Structures are given as structure tokens and as C-alpha cells.
mmCIF file of C-alpha atoms in Angstrom:
data_model
loop_
_atom_site.group_PDB
_atom_site.id
_atom_site.type_symbol
_atom_site.label_atom_id
_atom_site.label_comp_id
_atom_site.label_asym_id
_atom_site.label_seq_id
_atom_site.Cartn_x
_atom_site.Cartn_y
_atom_site.Cartn_z
ATOM 1 C CA MET A 70 -18.496 -23.849 -5.664
ATOM 2 C CA ALA A 71 -16.482 -22.623 -2.352
ATOM 3 C CA GLU A 72 -12.866 -22.120 -2.808
ATOM 4 C CA ASN A 73 -12.227 -24.644 0.077
ATOM 5 C CA CYS A 74 -14.548 -27.175 -1.103
ATOM 6 C CA SER A 75 -13.499 -30.667 0.231
ATOM 7 C CA HIS A 76 -15.666 -32.430 -2.434
ATOM 8 C CA ASP A 77 -17.342 -34.241 0.575
ATOM 9 C CA CYS A 78 -21.099 -33.107 0.333
ATOM 10 C CA SER A 79 -22.162 -35.061 3.511
ATOM 11 C CA SER A 80 -20.211 -32.576 5.620
ATOM 12 C CA CYS A 81 -21.389 -29.622 3.737
ATOM 13 C CA SER A 82 -24.632 -27.250 3.796
ATOM 14 C CA ALA A 83 -23.786 -25.240 0.952
ATOM 15 C CA ASP A 84 -26.143 -25.383 -2.053
ATOM 16 C CA CYS A 85 -23.637 -25.498 -5.105
ATOM 17 C CA SER A 86 -23.461 -27.120 -8.410
ATOM 18 C CA SER A 87 -21.564 -30.104 -7.209
ATOM 19 C CA ARG A 88 -24.851 -31.327 -5.542
ATOM 20 C CA GLU A 89 -26.693 -31.367 -8.823
ATOM 21 C CA LYS A 90 -27.448 -35.028 -10.069
ATOM 22 C CA PRO A 91 -26.397 -35.550 -13.728
ATOM 23 C CA ASP A 92 -29.113 -35.667 -16.012
ATOM 24 C CA LEU A 93 -28.968 -38.982 -17.866
ATOM 25 C CA LYS A 94 -31.631 -38.265 -20.200
ATOM 26 C CA LYS A 95 -30.804 -38.600 -23.815
ATOM 27 C CA LYS A 96 -32.129 -36.276 -26.487
ATOM 28 C CA PRO A 97 -33.913 -37.728 -29.374
ATOM 29 C CA HIS A 98 -32.622 -36.954 -32.897
ATOM 30 C CA ALA A 99 -32.641 -33.304 -33.747
ATOM 31 C CA MET A 100 -35.414 -34.128 -36.630
ATOM 32 C CA SER A 101 -37.555 -36.250 -34.429
ATOM 33 C CA ASP A 102 -40.897 -35.077 -33.139
ATOM 34 C CA ILE A 103 -42.237 -37.236 -30.322
ATOM 35 C CA ARG A 104 -44.947 -36.023 -27.889
ATOM 36 C CA ARG A 105 -45.510 -38.954 -25.576
ATOM 37 C CA VAL A 106 -43.642 -42.166 -24.677
ATOM 38 C CA ILE A 107 -45.221 -45.171 -23.014
ATOM 39 C CA ALA A 108 -43.167 -48.204 -22.070
ATOM 40 C CA VAL A 109 -45.070 -51.739 -21.907
ATOM 41 C CA VAL A 110 -43.196 -53.692 -19.378
ATOM 42 C CA SER A 111 -43.453 -57.215 -17.620
ATOM 43 C CA GLY A 112 -41.712 -58.710 -14.553
ATOM 44 C CA LYS A 113 -40.918 -61.795 -16.645
ATOM 45 C CA GLY A 114 -40.979 -63.211 -20.168
ATOM 46 C CA GLY A 115 -43.832 -65.035 -21.827
ATOM 47 C CA VAL A 116 -46.747 -63.099 -20.638
ATOM 48 C CA GLY A 117 -47.590 -61.427 -24.085
ATOM 49 C CA LYS A 118 -45.755 -58.003 -23.512
ATOM 50 C CA SER A 119 -45.073 -57.744 -27.146
ATOM 51 C CA MET A 120 -48.377 -58.597 -28.122
ATOM 52 C CA THR A 121 -49.994 -55.917 -25.800
ATOM 53 C CA CYS A 122 -47.475 -53.278 -27.243
ATOM 54 C CA ALA A 123 -48.597 -54.139 -30.581
ATOM 55 C CA LEU A 124 -52.395 -53.863 -29.852
ATOM 56 C CA LEU A 125 -51.952 -50.681 -27.960
ATOM 57 C CA ALA A 126 -50.008 -49.330 -31.067
ATOM 58 C CA ALA A 127 -52.822 -50.567 -33.409
ATOM 59 C CA ALA A 128 -55.555 -49.024 -31.308
ATOM 60 C CA SER A 129 -53.813 -45.696 -30.966
ATOM 61 C CA GLN A 130 -53.236 -45.547 -34.912
ATOM 62 C CA SER A 131 -56.865 -46.498 -35.247
ATOM 63 C CA LYS A 132 -58.061 -43.472 -33.232
ATOM 64 C CA GLY A 133 -56.021 -41.222 -35.528
ATOM 65 C CA TYR A 134 -52.978 -40.699 -33.642
ATOM 66 C CA VAL A 135 -49.635 -40.874 -35.289
ATOM 67 C CA THR A 136 -48.051 -43.859 -33.574
ATOM 68 C CA ALA A 137 -44.714 -45.654 -33.190
ATOM 69 C CA VAL A 138 -43.193 -48.546 -31.589
ATOM 70 C CA MET A 139 -39.588 -48.847 -30.401
ATOM 71 C CA ASP A 140 -38.835 -52.567 -30.107
ATOM 72 C CA ALA A 141 -36.276 -52.429 -27.183
ATOM 73 C CA ASP A 142 -36.272 -56.267 -26.774
ATOM 74 C CA ILE A 143 -33.115 -56.713 -28.878
ATOM 75 C CA THR A 144 -32.534 -60.221 -28.365
ATOM 76 C CA GLY A 145 -36.237 -61.296 -28.860
ATOM 77 C CA PRO A 146 -37.662 -58.805 -31.415
ATOM 78 C CA SER A 147 -41.158 -59.778 -32.553
ATOM 79 C CA ILE A 148 -42.805 -56.432 -33.298
ATOM 80 C CA PRO A 149 -41.721 -56.553 -37.176
ATOM 81 C CA LYS A 150 -43.382 -59.692 -37.639
ATOM 82 C CA MET A 151 -46.592 -58.870 -36.090
ATOM 83 C CA PHE A 152 -46.988 -55.812 -38.314
ATOM 84 C CA GLY A 153 -46.181 -57.917 -41.400
ATOM 85 C CA MET A 154 -42.894 -55.871 -42.050
ATOM 86 C CA HIS A 155 -39.818 -57.687 -43.330
ATOM 87 C CA GLU A 156 -38.071 -54.885 -45.267
ATOM 88 C CA ARG A 157 -34.911 -53.511 -43.628
ATOM 89 C CA ALA A 158 -34.610 -49.967 -42.413
ATOM 90 C CA ARG A 159 -32.698 -47.599 -44.442
ATOM 91 C CA GLY A 160 -30.499 -44.614 -43.323
ATOM 92 C CA ASP A 161 -28.484 -41.746 -44.758
ATOM 93 C CA GLU A 162 -26.243 -39.087 -43.388
ATOM 94 C CA LEU A 163 -29.041 -37.577 -41.501
ATOM 95 C CA GLY A 164 -30.105 -40.707 -39.436
ATOM 96 C CA ILE A 165 -32.060 -43.904 -39.552
ATOM 97 C CA TYR A 166 -35.465 -44.136 -40.827
ATOM 98 C CA PRO A 167 -38.324 -46.137 -39.321
ATOM 99 C CA VAL A 168 -40.060 -48.791 -41.439
ATOM 100 C CA VAL A 169 -43.803 -47.864 -41.723
ATOM 101 C CA SER A 170 -46.521 -50.280 -41.450
ATOM 102 C CA GLN A 171 -49.549 -50.830 -43.794
ATOM 103 C CA ASN A 172 -51.689 -48.424 -41.478
ATOM 104 C CA GLY A 173 -48.926 -45.907 -40.929
ATOM 105 C CA VAL A 174 -47.282 -47.083 -37.508
ATOM 106 C CA GLN A 175 -43.579 -46.239 -37.435
ATOM 107 C CA LEU A 176 -41.411 -49.179 -36.373
ATOM 108 C CA MET A 177 -37.744 -49.653 -35.241
ATOM 109 C CA SER A 178 -36.444 -53.174 -34.214
ATOM 110 C CA MET A 179 -33.174 -55.033 -34.425
ATOM 111 C CA ASN A 180 -34.854 -57.433 -36.763
ATOM 112 C CA LEU A 181 -35.295 -54.334 -39.274
ATOM 113 C CA LEU A 182 -31.456 -53.983 -39.195
ATOM 114 C CA LEU A 183 -30.361 -57.635 -39.587
ATOM 115 C CA GLU A 184 -29.596 -59.018 -42.870
ATOM 116 C CA ASN A 185 -31.529 -62.173 -42.030
ATOM 117 C CA GLU A 186 -34.328 -61.684 -39.719
ATOM 118 C CA ASP A 187 -33.826 -64.862 -38.067
ATOM 119 C CA ASP A 188 -30.188 -64.273 -37.128
ATOM 120 C CA PRO A 189 -29.576 -64.615 -33.357
ATOM 121 C CA VAL A 190 -28.453 -61.352 -31.551
ATOM 122 C CA ILE A 191 -25.498 -62.761 -29.259
ATOM 123 C CA TRP A 192 -24.499 -59.556 -27.490
ATOM 124 C CA ARG A 193 -23.676 -58.632 -24.005
ATOM 125 C CA GLY A 194 -25.698 -56.078 -21.893
ATOM 126 C CA SER A 195 -23.842 -52.996 -22.377
ATOM 127 C CA LEU A 196 -23.887 -53.371 -26.464
ATOM 128 C CA ILE A 197 -27.533 -54.063 -26.110
ATOM 129 C CA SER A 198 -28.230 -51.116 -23.966
ATOM 130 C CA GLY A 199 -26.305 -48.725 -26.236
ATOM 131 C CA THR A 200 -28.096 -49.916 -29.366
ATOM 132 C CA VAL A 201 -31.605 -49.297 -27.751
ATOM 133 C CA GLN A 202 -30.408 -45.815 -26.917
ATOM 134 C CA GLN A 203 -29.490 -45.371 -30.629
ATOM 135 C CA PHE A 204 -33.093 -46.158 -31.457
ATOM 136 C CA TRP A 205 -33.906 -43.060 -29.687
ATOM 137 C CA THR A 206 -31.179 -40.749 -30.642
ATOM 138 C CA ASP A 207 -29.977 -41.816 -33.998
ATOM 139 C CA VAL A 208 -33.648 -42.647 -35.623
ATOM 140 C CA ILE A 209 -35.957 -39.808 -37.289
ATOM 141 C CA TRP A 210 -39.318 -40.299 -35.745
ATOM 142 C CA SER A 211 -41.839 -38.094 -37.635
ATOM 143 C CA GLY A 212 -44.619 -36.269 -35.874
ATOM 144 C CA VAL A 213 -45.345 -38.959 -33.486
ATOM 145 C CA ASP A 214 -48.249 -38.532 -30.921
ATOM 146 C CA TYR A 215 -47.617 -41.807 -29.111
ATOM 147 C CA MET A 216 -44.650 -43.911 -29.048
ATOM 148 C CA PHE A 217 -45.033 -47.394 -27.281
ATOM 149 C CA VAL A 218 -41.644 -48.913 -26.100
ATOM 150 C CA ASP A 219 -41.650 -52.895 -25.998
ATOM 151 C CA MET A 220 -39.103 -53.377 -23.102
ATOM 152 C CA PRO A 221 -37.189 -56.541 -22.530
ATOM 153 C CA PRO A 222 -38.669 -58.542 -19.547
ATOM 154 C CA GLY A 223 -37.423 -58.108 -15.917
ATOM 155 C CA THR A 224 -35.753 -55.407 -14.167
ATOM 156 C CA GLY A 225 -32.256 -55.755 -15.526
ATOM 157 C CA ASP A 226 -29.590 -53.563 -17.161
ATOM 158 C CA VAL A 227 -31.433 -52.785 -20.371
ATOM 159 C CA PRO A 228 -34.801 -51.633 -18.580
ATOM 160 C CA LEU A 229 -32.870 -49.586 -16.089
ATOM 161 C CA THR A 230 -30.857 -47.916 -18.815
ATOM 162 C CA LEU A 231 -34.080 -47.070 -20.698
ATOM 163 C CA PHE A 232 -35.810 -45.695 -17.486
ATOM 164 C CA GLN A 233 -32.817 -43.463 -16.906
ATOM 165 C CA SER A 234 -32.106 -42.427 -20.519
ATOM 166 C CA ILE A 235 -35.598 -41.918 -22.127
ATOM 167 C CA PRO A 236 -38.250 -39.370 -20.831
ATOM 168 C CA LEU A 237 -41.091 -41.545 -20.211
ATOM 169 C CA ASP A 238 -44.565 -40.343 -19.666
ATOM 170 C CA GLY A 239 -45.574 -43.705 -18.190
ATOM 171 C CA ILE A 240 -45.523 -47.377 -18.230
ATOM 172 C CA ILE A 241 -47.990 -50.332 -18.660
ATOM 173 C CA VAL A 242 -47.342 -53.589 -17.028
ATOM 174 C CA VAL A 243 -48.298 -56.721 -18.412
ATOM 175 C CA THR A 244 -49.199 -59.809 -16.309
ATOM 176 C CA THR A 245 -51.018 -63.168 -16.608
ATOM 177 C CA PRO A 246 -53.383 -64.588 -13.800
ATOM 178 C CA GLN A 247 -51.088 -66.805 -11.966
ATOM 179 C CA ASP A 248 -50.059 -65.708 -8.469
ATOM 180 C CA LEU A 249 -46.271 -66.247 -9.116
ATOM 181 C CA VAL A 250 -46.678 -63.611 -11.857
ATOM 182 C CA GLY A 251 -48.446 -61.293 -9.640
ATOM 183 C CA MET A 252 -45.335 -61.240 -7.339
ATOM 184 C CA ILE A 253 -43.080 -60.625 -10.337
ATOM 185 C CA VAL A 254 -45.254 -57.613 -11.589
ATOM 186 C CA SER A 255 -44.922 -56.109 -8.220
ATOM 187 C CA LYS A 256 -41.262 -55.945 -8.708
ATOM 188 C CA ALA A 257 -41.744 -54.132 -11.862
ATOM 189 C CA VAL A 258 -44.259 -51.699 -10.313
ATOM 190 C CA LYS A 259 -41.784 -51.095 -7.555
ATOM 191 C CA MET A 260 -38.853 -50.538 -10.075
ATOM 192 C CA ALA A 261 -41.007 -47.911 -11.682
ATOM 193 C CA ALA A 262 -41.883 -46.099 -8.461
ATOM 194 C CA MET A 263 -38.183 -45.806 -7.656
ATOM 195 C CA MET A 264 -37.379 -44.390 -10.928
ATOM 196 C CA ASN A 265 -40.340 -41.904 -10.317
ATOM 197 C CA ILE A 266 -41.975 -43.032 -13.604
ATOM 198 C CA PRO A 267 -45.966 -43.087 -13.199
ATOM 199 C CA ILE A 268 -47.744 -46.437 -13.778
ATOM 200 C CA LEU A 269 -50.762 -45.974 -16.149
ATOM 201 C CA GLY A 270 -52.116 -49.427 -15.698
ATOM 202 C CA ILE A 271 -52.043 -53.025 -15.666
ATOM 203 C CA VAL A 272 -52.964 -55.445 -18.634
ATOM 204 C CA GLU A 273 -53.768 -58.994 -17.639
ATOM 205 C CA ASN A 274 -53.057 -61.089 -20.907
ATOM 206 C CA MET A 275 -54.448 -64.645 -21.437
ATOM 207 C CA SER A 276 -57.111 -63.774 -18.857
ATOM 208 C CA TYR A 277 -59.763 -66.312 -19.800
ATOM 209 C CA LEU A 278 -60.939 -68.468 -22.596
ATOM 210 C CA THR A 279 -64.446 -67.977 -23.905
ATOM 211 C CA CYS A 280 -65.981 -71.550 -24.631
ATOM 212 C CA PRO A 281 -67.137 -71.645 -28.314
ATOM 213 C CA ASP A 282 -70.139 -73.686 -27.708
ATOM 214 C CA CYS A 283 -71.763 -72.171 -24.477
ATOM 215 C CA GLY A 284 -69.996 -68.781 -24.140
ATOM 216 C CA ARG A 285 -68.720 -69.444 -20.591
ATOM 217 C CA LYS A 286 -65.461 -67.976 -19.531
ATOM 218 C CA ILE A 287 -62.981 -70.490 -18.461
ATOM 219 C CA ASN A 288 -60.052 -69.475 -16.301
ATOM 220 C CA VAL A 289 -57.261 -71.571 -17.854
ATOM 221 C CA PHE A 290 -54.568 -70.125 -15.601
ATOM 222 C CA GLY A 291 -56.749 -69.589 -12.501
ATOM 223 C CA GLU A 292 -58.849 -66.722 -11.168
ATOM 224 C CA SER A 293 -57.935 -63.267 -12.212
ATOM 225 C CA ILE A 294 -55.562 -61.434 -10.049
ATOM 226 C CA ALA A 295 -55.425 -58.165 -11.980
ATOM 227 C CA ASP A 296 -57.904 -56.541 -9.715
ATOM 228 C CA SER A 297 -56.203 -57.287 -6.671
ATOM 229 C CA VAL A 298 -52.596 -56.416 -8.060
ATOM 230 C CA ALA A 299 -54.157 -52.993 -9.203
ATOM 231 C CA LEU A 300 -55.900 -52.345 -5.907
ATOM 232 C CA GLU A 301 -52.698 -53.203 -3.932
ATOM 233 C CA HIS A 302 -50.505 -50.657 -6.001
ATOM 234 C CA GLY A 303 -53.377 -48.016 -6.355
ATOM 235 C CA ILE A 304 -53.328 -48.312 -10.040
ATOM 236 C CA PRO A 305 -56.716 -47.472 -11.471
ATOM 237 C CA LEU A 306 -56.745 -49.071 -15.013
ATOM 238 C CA VAL A 307 -57.179 -52.705 -15.860
ATOM 239 C CA ALA A 308 -57.647 -54.498 -19.002
ATOM 240 C CA LYS A 309 -58.106 -58.114 -19.507
ATOM 241 C CA VAL A 310 -57.454 -59.781 -22.865
ATOM 242 C CA PRO A 311 -58.606 -63.247 -23.249
ATOM 243 C CA ILE A 312 -56.896 -66.208 -24.949
ATOM 244 C CA ASP A 313 -58.129 -65.816 -28.441
ATOM 245 C CA GLN A 314 -56.938 -67.729 -31.683
ATOM 246 C CA THR A 315 -57.759 -64.527 -33.732
ATOM 247 C CA LEU A 316 -54.978 -62.789 -31.936
ATOM 248 C CA THR A 317 -52.410 -65.544 -32.365
ATOM 249 C CA MET A 318 -53.383 -65.930 -35.958
ATOM 250 C CA ALA A 319 -52.983 -62.266 -36.582
ATOM 251 C CA ALA A 320 -49.610 -62.092 -34.822
ATOM 252 C CA ASP A 321 -48.427 -65.036 -37.018
ATOM 253 C CA LYS A 322 -49.626 -63.608 -40.274
ATOM 254 C CA GLY A 323 -48.591 -60.032 -39.571
ATOM 255 C CA THR A 324 -52.166 -58.550 -39.551
ATOM 256 C CA ILE A 325 -52.154 -57.232 -35.790
ATOM 257 C CA GLU A 326 -53.601 -53.980 -37.170
ATOM 258 C CA ALA A 327 -56.820 -55.694 -38.393
ATOM 259 C CA GLU A 328 -59.949 -54.159 -36.747
ATOM 260 C CA ASP A 329 -61.018 -57.234 -35.155
ATOM 261 C CA THR A 330 -57.752 -57.523 -33.277
ATOM 262 C CA ASN A 331 -56.836 -53.768 -32.310
ATOM 263 C CA ASN A 332 -60.386 -53.495 -30.949
ATOM 264 C CA TYR A 333 -59.183 -55.377 -27.837
ATOM 265 C CA LEU A 334 -57.475 -52.557 -26.328
ATOM 266 C CA VAL A 335 -59.275 -49.552 -27.867
ATOM 267 C CA ASP A 336 -61.219 -48.811 -24.729
ATOM 268 C CA PHE A 337 -57.880 -49.221 -22.407
ATOM 269 C CA PHE A 338 -55.952 -46.767 -24.700
ATOM 270 C CA GLY A 339 -58.849 -44.254 -24.576
ATOM 271 C CA LYS A 340 -58.379 -44.323 -20.619
ATOM 272 C CA VAL A 341 -54.521 -43.902 -21.109
ATOM 273 C CA ASP A 342 -55.016 -40.996 -23.553
ATOM 274 C CA GLU A 343 -57.729 -39.266 -21.026
ATOM 275 C CA LEU A 344 -55.368 -39.813 -17.986
ATOM 276 C CA LEU A 345 -52.315 -38.281 -19.776
ATOM 277 C CA ASN A 346 -54.419 -35.242 -21.174
ATOM 278 C CA GLU A 347 -55.516 -34.623 -17.680
ATOM 279 C CA LYS A 348 -51.968 -34.515 -16.431
ATOM 280 C CA LYS A 349 -51.112 -31.931 -19.278
#
């Protein structure tokens, strides 16, 4: 820095360290090994974001990848229940250890730290953001090929903190067929673009219902908008997940890793994997 620096960069052309933007990215735990991190986001709640995140993790694990899920939805954690995990996470002087599902998916969620999993988390945003960051810095993630982050809905303080502090390889946006949701999805997509995070694709949840008698697809929430939203934003990957009692029952029973459920997003995960390999 020049000796006569006025600290007013707008009036100076010098290339000095004062111009450097601070790196807000947090380093993971020193004992962690994480190759890729993908955030699953939505512009609003109630579109099946956590379900999509769990299905993607199950699909990744079934393909032979070591997979993890960080449940960043602190006030509405549902990931452990979907995987049938109710035990508390343990820790020692080295750090916190994730709970491992029946099929080997590593999980960390607020519900794995509460004394009673149905206790509410009544915290302000700054405390929630700090806790989510600790899931990254204090948890020991072992040999993870793919980590999926179940983000809280919307574009508020916690998603912003995560986008800034965790090195994401990309995001997947979850939507439903309604036009209103499509508008809100656009907000999430634009936020990711502003943060320079690549958008890997859109998953349209509750896309249709298959009639059990005739097999006809019924558009319960109206015509699909996934293709048009993807085209509008230049996003090449689209998956459509139907309304299926098999999925809801699996989520309730904690058997989301069952083969008949994780197959829903196996093909989509394969496209994501292929895309990321091309970018290496």
C-alpha cells in the first residue's frame, strides 16, 4: 500500500492489497475430506426440497459414491426422519461426528443434537447461521464424494451466509408446477447467479399424479412449467417427480433409501455427476 494512501479506493488507480475482497469461505474441519458440495434450494417452503435432497443423496449412495447430507434447515429439520435416524450425534475433543444411515449416508442435522427431536428451535437468524457454519467447520466428514446441503427456503440471511461461506460446486433448484412458484424460483436462480454459483438443474416436484386405473398423467397443480423455467434461465437439466404415495410413506417410515424410491432421481443425479466431471 502506498505511504500516502487516503483509503479511498474510488480515487486511486493503484493495485494494492486494500483492493482485495475478503475471502469469506470457511475451511472445513481439518480431518474432513469433502470433494463436492451441492446445495438444494427453493424460493419458498412446501415444494419438497428436503425430499428431493434426500432422494438425490440416496441415488448418489446407490451409485457407489460416499455421500453426506448437511441439513441446514435448522428450524425445520426433516432429513434424519426420512433416513430413519433418531440417535444423537456424538462428539469428542476432535470434533462432532455425523450419524450414518443404514446405507452409509453421513448425516448432520439439528435434530441429531436436540435432547428431544420434537423440541422447537426458537433462535434468531445470526445464531442459526453460526450453527450451520459449525456443521461445516466442526463436523468431521469422512471421505465424502458428494455432500448435499438441504438449504432453508427463500433467499434470506441463512442461504446468503451459506452461499458466502461454503465452497459450493453448484445448486439444484426445486419447484412445483404453479406459475407463482415459477416466479419465486426465478428469485433463487438470480440469487445464485449473483453469487457466481453454477445452477446444475431444476427438479419439479409433485409434477403429476398417475391414475392407478388407466395410467393417465393428471396435472394436479396445473401444467408443468419446469421446461419453460429451465429454458428461460438456460438450465439444461430437468427432472420431474410425481405425486407418489410410495415416496410419502417412505419419508414417514424413514426408508427413503429403499430402491423403489431412490430410483426417482438416479438418472438426474447421473446427469449432474457427468456435468461436474466435465468441468473438472
